[in-house]
mmCIF file of C-alpha atoms in Angstrom:
data_model
loop_
_atom_site.group_PDB
_atom_site.id
_atom_site.type_symbol
_atom_site.label_atom_id
_atom_site.label_comp_id
_atom_site.label_asym_id
_atom_site.label_seq_id
_atom_site.Cartn_x
_atom_site.Cartn_y
_atom_site.Cartn_z
ATOM 1 C CA MET A 279 0.000 0.000 0.000
ATOM 2 C CA ASP A 280 1.335 3.425 -0.900
ATOM 3 C CA PRO A 281 2.037 5.713 2.059
ATOM 4 C CA ILE A 282 -0.453 8.500 2.657
ATOM 5 C CA ARG A 283 1.009 11.812 1.571
ATOM 6 C CA LYS A 284 0.541 14.416 4.284
ATOM 7 C CA PRO A 285 -0.905 17.755 3.197
ATOM 8 C CA THR A 286 1.408 20.749 3.107
ATOM 9 C CA PRO A 287 0.521 24.464 3.045
ATOM 10 C CA ALA A 288 1.495 24.579 -0.629
ATOM 11 C CA ARG A 289 -0.638 21.526 -1.458
ATOM 12 C CA ASN A 290 -3.584 22.917 0.497
ATOM 13 C CA ARG A 291 -3.306 26.155 -1.492
ATOM 14 C CA PHE A 292 -3.242 24.162 -4.714
ATOM 15 C CA ILE A 293 -6.368 22.218 -3.772
ATOM 16 C CA ALA A 294 -8.208 25.425 -2.930
ATOM 17 C CA LEU A 295 -7.058 27.190 -6.083
ATOM 18 C CA ALA A 296 -7.826 24.167 -8.234
ATOM 19 C CA ALA A 297 -11.356 24.127 -6.861
ATOM 20 C CA ALA A 298 -11.733 27.832 -7.577
ATOM 21 C CA ALA A 299 -10.361 27.364 -11.072
ATOM 22 C CA SER A 300 -12.765 24.495 -11.732
ATOM 23 C CA LEU A 301 -15.665 26.652 -10.590
ATOM 24 C CA GLY A 302 -14.514 29.385 -12.932
ATOM 25 C CA LEU A 303 -14.377 26.945 -15.815
ATOM 26 C CA LEU A 304 -17.872 25.697 -15.079
ATOM 27 C CA THR A 305 -19.377 29.157 -14.857
ATOM 28 C CA ALA A 306 -17.711 30.128 -18.115
ATOM 29 C CA CYS A 307 -19.124 27.219 -20.097
ATOM 30 C CA GLY A 308 -21.084 28.241 -23.144
ATOM 31 C CA GLY A 309 -19.620 31.726 -23.421
ATOM 32 C CA GLY A 310 -15.969 30.806 -23.829
ATOM 33 C CA ILE A 311 -13.191 31.509 -21.360
ATOM 34 C CA SER A 312 -11.405 34.834 -21.582
ATOM 35 C CA LEU A 313 -7.942 35.655 -20.334
ATOM 36 C CA PRO A 314 -7.569 38.101 -17.423
ATOM 37 C CA GLY A 315 -7.114 41.740 -18.319
ATOM 38 C CA ASP A 316 -4.041 42.320 -16.141
ATOM 39 C CA GLN A 317 -0.716 41.348 -17.672
ATOM 40 C CA ALA A 318 1.681 39.394 -15.459
ATOM 41 C CA PRO A 319 4.886 41.252 -14.499
ATOM 42 C CA ALA A 320 7.601 40.776 -17.117
ATOM 43 C CA THR A 321 10.286 40.779 -14.417
ATOM 44 C CA ILE A 322 10.339 39.455 -10.869
ATOM 45 C CA ALA A 323 12.551 39.927 -7.848
ATOM 46 C CA ASN A 324 15.142 37.231 -7.221
ATOM 47 C CA PRO A 325 13.279 34.446 -5.350
ATOM 48 C CA ALA A 326 16.467 33.651 -3.438
ATOM 49 C CA GLU A 327 16.165 37.090 -1.818
ATOM 50 C CA THR A 328 12.401 37.539 -1.520
ATOM 51 C CA TYR A 329 11.079 34.017 -0.920
ATOM 52 C CA VAL A 330 9.332 33.640 2.452
ATOM 53 C CA LEU A 331 10.185 30.368 4.172
ATOM 54 C CA GLU A 332 7.488 27.783 4.896
ATOM 55 C CA PRO A 333 7.358 24.403 6.670
ATOM 56 C CA GLY A 334 9.116 21.644 4.748
ATOM 57 C CA ASN A 335 11.585 23.905 2.930
ATOM 58 C CA ARG A 336 15.188 22.704 2.865
ATOM 59 C CA ILE A 337 17.854 25.295 3.579
ATOM 60 C CA ARG A 338 21.632 25.497 3.890
ATOM 61 C CA VAL A 339 22.973 27.284 6.949
ATOM 62 C CA THR A 340 26.606 28.392 6.913
ATOM 63 C CA VAL A 341 28.156 29.793 10.087
ATOM 64 C CA PHE A 342 31.568 31.291 9.323
ATOM 65 C CA ASN A 343 34.371 29.185 10.860
ATOM 66 C CA GLN A 344 31.815 26.965 12.623
ATOM 67 C CA PRO A 345 31.372 23.739 10.614
ATOM 68 C CA ASN A 346 29.633 22.046 13.557
ATOM 69 C CA LEU A 347 26.832 24.611 13.345
ATOM 70 C CA SER A 348 26.639 24.551 9.547
ATOM 71 C CA GLY A 349 24.813 22.156 7.262
ATOM 72 C CA ASP A 350 21.652 21.391 5.307
ATOM 73 C CA PHE A 351 18.411 21.308 7.268
ATOM 74 C CA GLN A 352 14.678 20.951 6.700
ATOM 75 C CA LEU A 353 12.100 23.091 8.453
ATOM 76 C CA ASP A 354 9.779 20.883 10.473
ATOM 77 C CA PRO A 355 5.963 20.813 10.024
ATOM 78 C CA GLY A 356 5.675 23.578 12.601
ATOM 79 C CA GLY A 357 8.097 25.780 10.677
ATOM 80 C CA ALA A 358 11.020 25.476 13.091
ATOM 81 C CA LEU A 359 14.697 24.913 12.341
ATOM 82 C CA THR A 360 16.648 22.734 14.767
ATOM 83 C CA LEU A 361 20.387 23.435 14.904
ATOM 84 C CA PRO A 362 23.096 21.636 16.893
ATOM 85 C CA LEU A 363 23.621 23.216 20.343
ATOM 86 C CA ILE A 364 21.204 26.059 19.603
ATOM 87 C CA GLY A 365 18.029 24.008 19.410
ATOM 88 C CA SER A 366 14.735 25.017 17.813
ATOM 89 C CA VAL A 367 14.396 28.379 16.074
ATOM 90 C CA PRO A 368 11.088 29.602 14.521
ATOM 91 C CA SER A 369 11.905 30.056 10.849
ATOM 92 C CA THR A 370 8.773 30.654 8.780
ATOM 93 C CA GLY A 371 7.438 33.995 7.658
ATOM 94 C CA VAL A 372 10.900 35.412 6.995
ATOM 95 C CA THR A 373 13.298 35.440 4.054
ATOM 96 C CA ALA A 374 16.628 33.620 4.055
ATOM 97 C CA ARG A 375 18.346 36.882 5.034
ATOM 98 C CA GLY A 376 15.817 37.429 7.799
ATOM 99 C CA LEU A 377 16.471 33.959 9.184
ATOM 100 C CA ALA A 378 20.239 34.523 9.035
ATOM 101 C CA GLU A 379 19.815 37.677 11.120
ATOM 102 C CA ARG A 380 17.576 35.805 13.557
ATOM 103 C CA LEU A 381 20.207 33.084 13.970
ATOM 104 C CA GLU A 382 22.966 35.645 14.524
ATOM 105 C CA GLU A 383 20.905 37.309 17.244
ATOM 106 C CA ARG A 384 20.197 33.944 18.889
ATOM 107 C CA MET A 385 23.874 32.945 18.884
ATOM 108 C CA LYS A 386 24.881 36.274 20.420
ATOM 109 C CA ARG A 387 22.104 36.219 23.008
ATOM 110 C CA ASP A 388 22.864 32.689 24.159
ATOM 111 C CA GLY A 389 26.609 33.310 24.250
ATOM 112 C CA TYR A 390 27.651 30.782 21.608
ATOM 113 C CA LEU A 391 29.552 33.309 19.475
ATOM 114 C CA LEU A 392 30.558 36.925 20.026
ATOM 115 C CA GLU A 393 30.295 38.038 16.393
ATOM 116 C CA PRO A 394 28.519 35.312 14.421
ATOM 117 C CA ARG A 395 28.369 35.547 10.639
ATOM 118 C CA VAL A 396 25.564 33.473 9.177
ATOM 119 C CA THR A 397 24.280 32.939 5.652
ATOM 120 C CA VAL A 398 21.149 30.998 4.706
ATOM 121 C CA GLU A 399 20.425 29.604 1.246
ATOM 122 C CA VAL A 400 17.088 28.144 0.166
ATOM 123 C CA LEU A 401 17.618 24.702 -1.384
ATOM 124 C CA THR A 402 14.002 23.757 -2.099
ATOM 125 C CA PHE A 403 11.230 26.232 -2.766
ATOM 126 C CA ASN A 404 7.511 25.571 -2.745
ATOM 127 C CA PRO A 405 6.436 23.779 -5.934
ATOM 128 C CA PHE A 406 4.545 25.311 -8.833
ATOM 129 C CA TYR A 407 1.494 23.819 -10.525
ATOM 130 C CA VAL A 408 0.329 23.392 -14.105
ATOM 131 C CA MET A 409 -3.354 22.819 -14.816
ATOM 132 C CA GLY A 410 -5.646 22.612 -17.789
ATOM 133 C CA GLU A 411 -4.855 21.559 -21.331
ATOM 134 C CA VAL A 412 -1.427 19.974 -20.883
ATOM 135 C CA ARG A 413 -0.384 16.352 -21.202
ATOM 136 C CA ALA A 414 0.545 15.789 -17.544
ATOM 137 C CA PRO A 415 -0.952 18.408 -15.190
ATOM 138 C CA GLY A 416 0.265 18.422 -11.617
ATOM 139 C CA GLU A 417 2.775 19.687 -9.076
ATOM 140 C CA PHE A 418 6.422 20.238 -10.010
ATOM 141 C CA PRO A 419 9.597 21.330 -8.187
ATOM 142 C CA TYR A 420 10.539 24.956 -8.718
ATOM 143 C CA ALA A 421 13.954 25.971 -10.058
ATOM 144 C CA MET A 422 15.428 29.440 -10.370
ATOM 145 C CA GLY A 423 14.827 31.186 -13.680
ATOM 146 C CA MET A 424 11.721 29.271 -14.707
ATOM 147 C CA THR A 425 9.214 30.716 -17.175
ATOM 148 C CA VAL A 426 5.692 29.790 -18.241
ATOM 149 C CA LEU A 427 7.151 27.854 -21.181
ATOM 150 C CA SER A 428 9.517 25.787 -19.020
ATOM 151 C CA ALA A 429 6.647 25.111 -16.610
ATOM 152 C CA ILE A 430 4.470 23.805 -19.446
ATOM 153 C CA ALA A 431 7.379 21.692 -20.689
ATOM 154 C CA ARG A 432 7.614 20.072 -17.244
ATOM 155 C CA ALA A 433 3.945 19.147 -17.623
ATOM 156 C CA GLY A 434 4.588 17.369 -20.911
ATOM 157 C CA GLY A 435 3.721 20.282 -23.178
ATOM 158 C CA TYR A 436 0.386 21.432 -24.568
ATOM 159 C CA ASP A 437 -2.163 18.802 -25.442
ATOM 160 C CA TYR A 438 -4.021 19.051 -28.753
ATOM 161 C CA ARG A 439 -6.744 21.209 -27.196
ATOM 162 C CA GLY A 440 -4.399 23.647 -25.489
ATOM 163 C CA ARG A 441 -4.421 27.335 -26.382
ATOM 164 C CA GLN A 442 -0.795 28.121 -27.077
ATOM 165 C CA GLY A 443 1.033 31.368 -26.474
ATOM 166 C CA GLU A 444 -0.953 32.839 -23.578
ATOM 167 C CA VAL A 445 -2.092 31.335 -20.280
ATOM 168 C CA VAL A 446 -3.714 32.284 -16.992
ATOM 169 C CA LEU A 447 -1.142 32.756 -14.222
ATOM 170 C CA VAL A 448 -2.507 32.533 -10.672
ATOM 171 C CA ARG A 449 -0.247 34.116 -8.046
ATOM 172 C CA THR A 450 -0.750 34.606 -4.315
ATOM 173 C CA SER A 451 0.962 37.572 -2.699
ATOM 174 C CA GLY A 452 0.360 38.882 0.793
ATOM 175 C CA GLY A 453 -2.397 36.329 1.259
ATOM 176 C CA LYS A 454 -4.298 37.599 -1.783
ATOM 177 C CA GLN A 455 -4.841 35.611 -4.963
ATOM 178 C CA GLN A 456 -4.678 37.347 -8.330
ATOM 179 C CA GLU A 457 -5.030 36.104 -11.896
ATOM 180 C CA PHE A 458 -2.910 37.473 -14.738
ATOM 181 C CA ARG A 459 -2.631 37.079 -18.473
ATOM 182 C CA ALA A 460 0.838 35.661 -19.193
ATOM 183 C CA ASN A 461 2.868 34.665 -22.232
ATOM 184 C CA GLU A 462 5.429 31.896 -22.567
ATOM 185 C CA ARG A 463 8.332 34.197 -21.608
ATOM 186 C CA THR A 464 6.734 35.319 -18.337
ATOM 187 C CA PRO A 465 8.852 34.339 -15.301
ATOM 188 C CA ILE A 466 7.146 32.317 -12.595
ATOM 189 C CA LEU A 467 7.565 32.163 -8.824
ATOM 190 C CA PRO A 468 7.297 29.334 -6.282
ATOM 191 C CA GLY A 469 3.643 28.537 -5.618
ATOM 192 C CA ASP A 470 2.400 29.918 -8.952
ATOM 193 C CA ILE A 471 -0.316 28.096 -10.878
ATOM 194 C CA VAL A 472 -0.145 28.061 -14.671
ATOM 195 C CA ARG A 473 -3.516 27.297 -16.252
ATOM 196 C CA VAL A 474 -3.592 26.452 -19.950
ATOM 197 C CA LEU A 475 -6.989 27.165 -21.473
ATOM 198 C CA GLU A 476 -8.746 25.288 -24.251
ATOM 199 C CA ARG A 477 -8.314 26.782 -27.691
ATOM 200 C CA ASN A 478 -11.232 27.760 -29.853
ATOM 201 C CA PHE A 479 -11.805 25.164 -32.553
#
């Protein structure tokens, strides 16, 4: 028997957004489905600098001249990072730089190091999702520099019904969901949903 896959915040978001997207498709039946009016941003900030950590993310912590405190770690389901000697540190809701500063403060406060120098690198981001008229819709691991086209390629490419060239891009920012019109060159972010619509025959 296959193990039961536990839900994650990213997966829960996907389920909710997929349900909303399905409702939108149903309500649009008969009149055709139009693309959103707002164009997706043509450029995005570097996810390595702006990405907000969530439970399950893997990160690399480097403490200068302290190999025993350095290494690759995974945030637990509660969003905490457990480091040798230091123990559990709340780590969600901040960027990698924010977590590095939090760790430096903790090391100073607890007397482990006088002048700690810490860097944090995100190793695994939240996945992105491709829905609609593609050969293999689903959830996929995010990599830096991805675009709508590379996302669709991960999903096996357009199927014969897929409307090529422009898609619906669903993005959540600050807890708010927004839909954009996007082309194949549009960059995507962790957690984005790319929805390929059906072409008009």
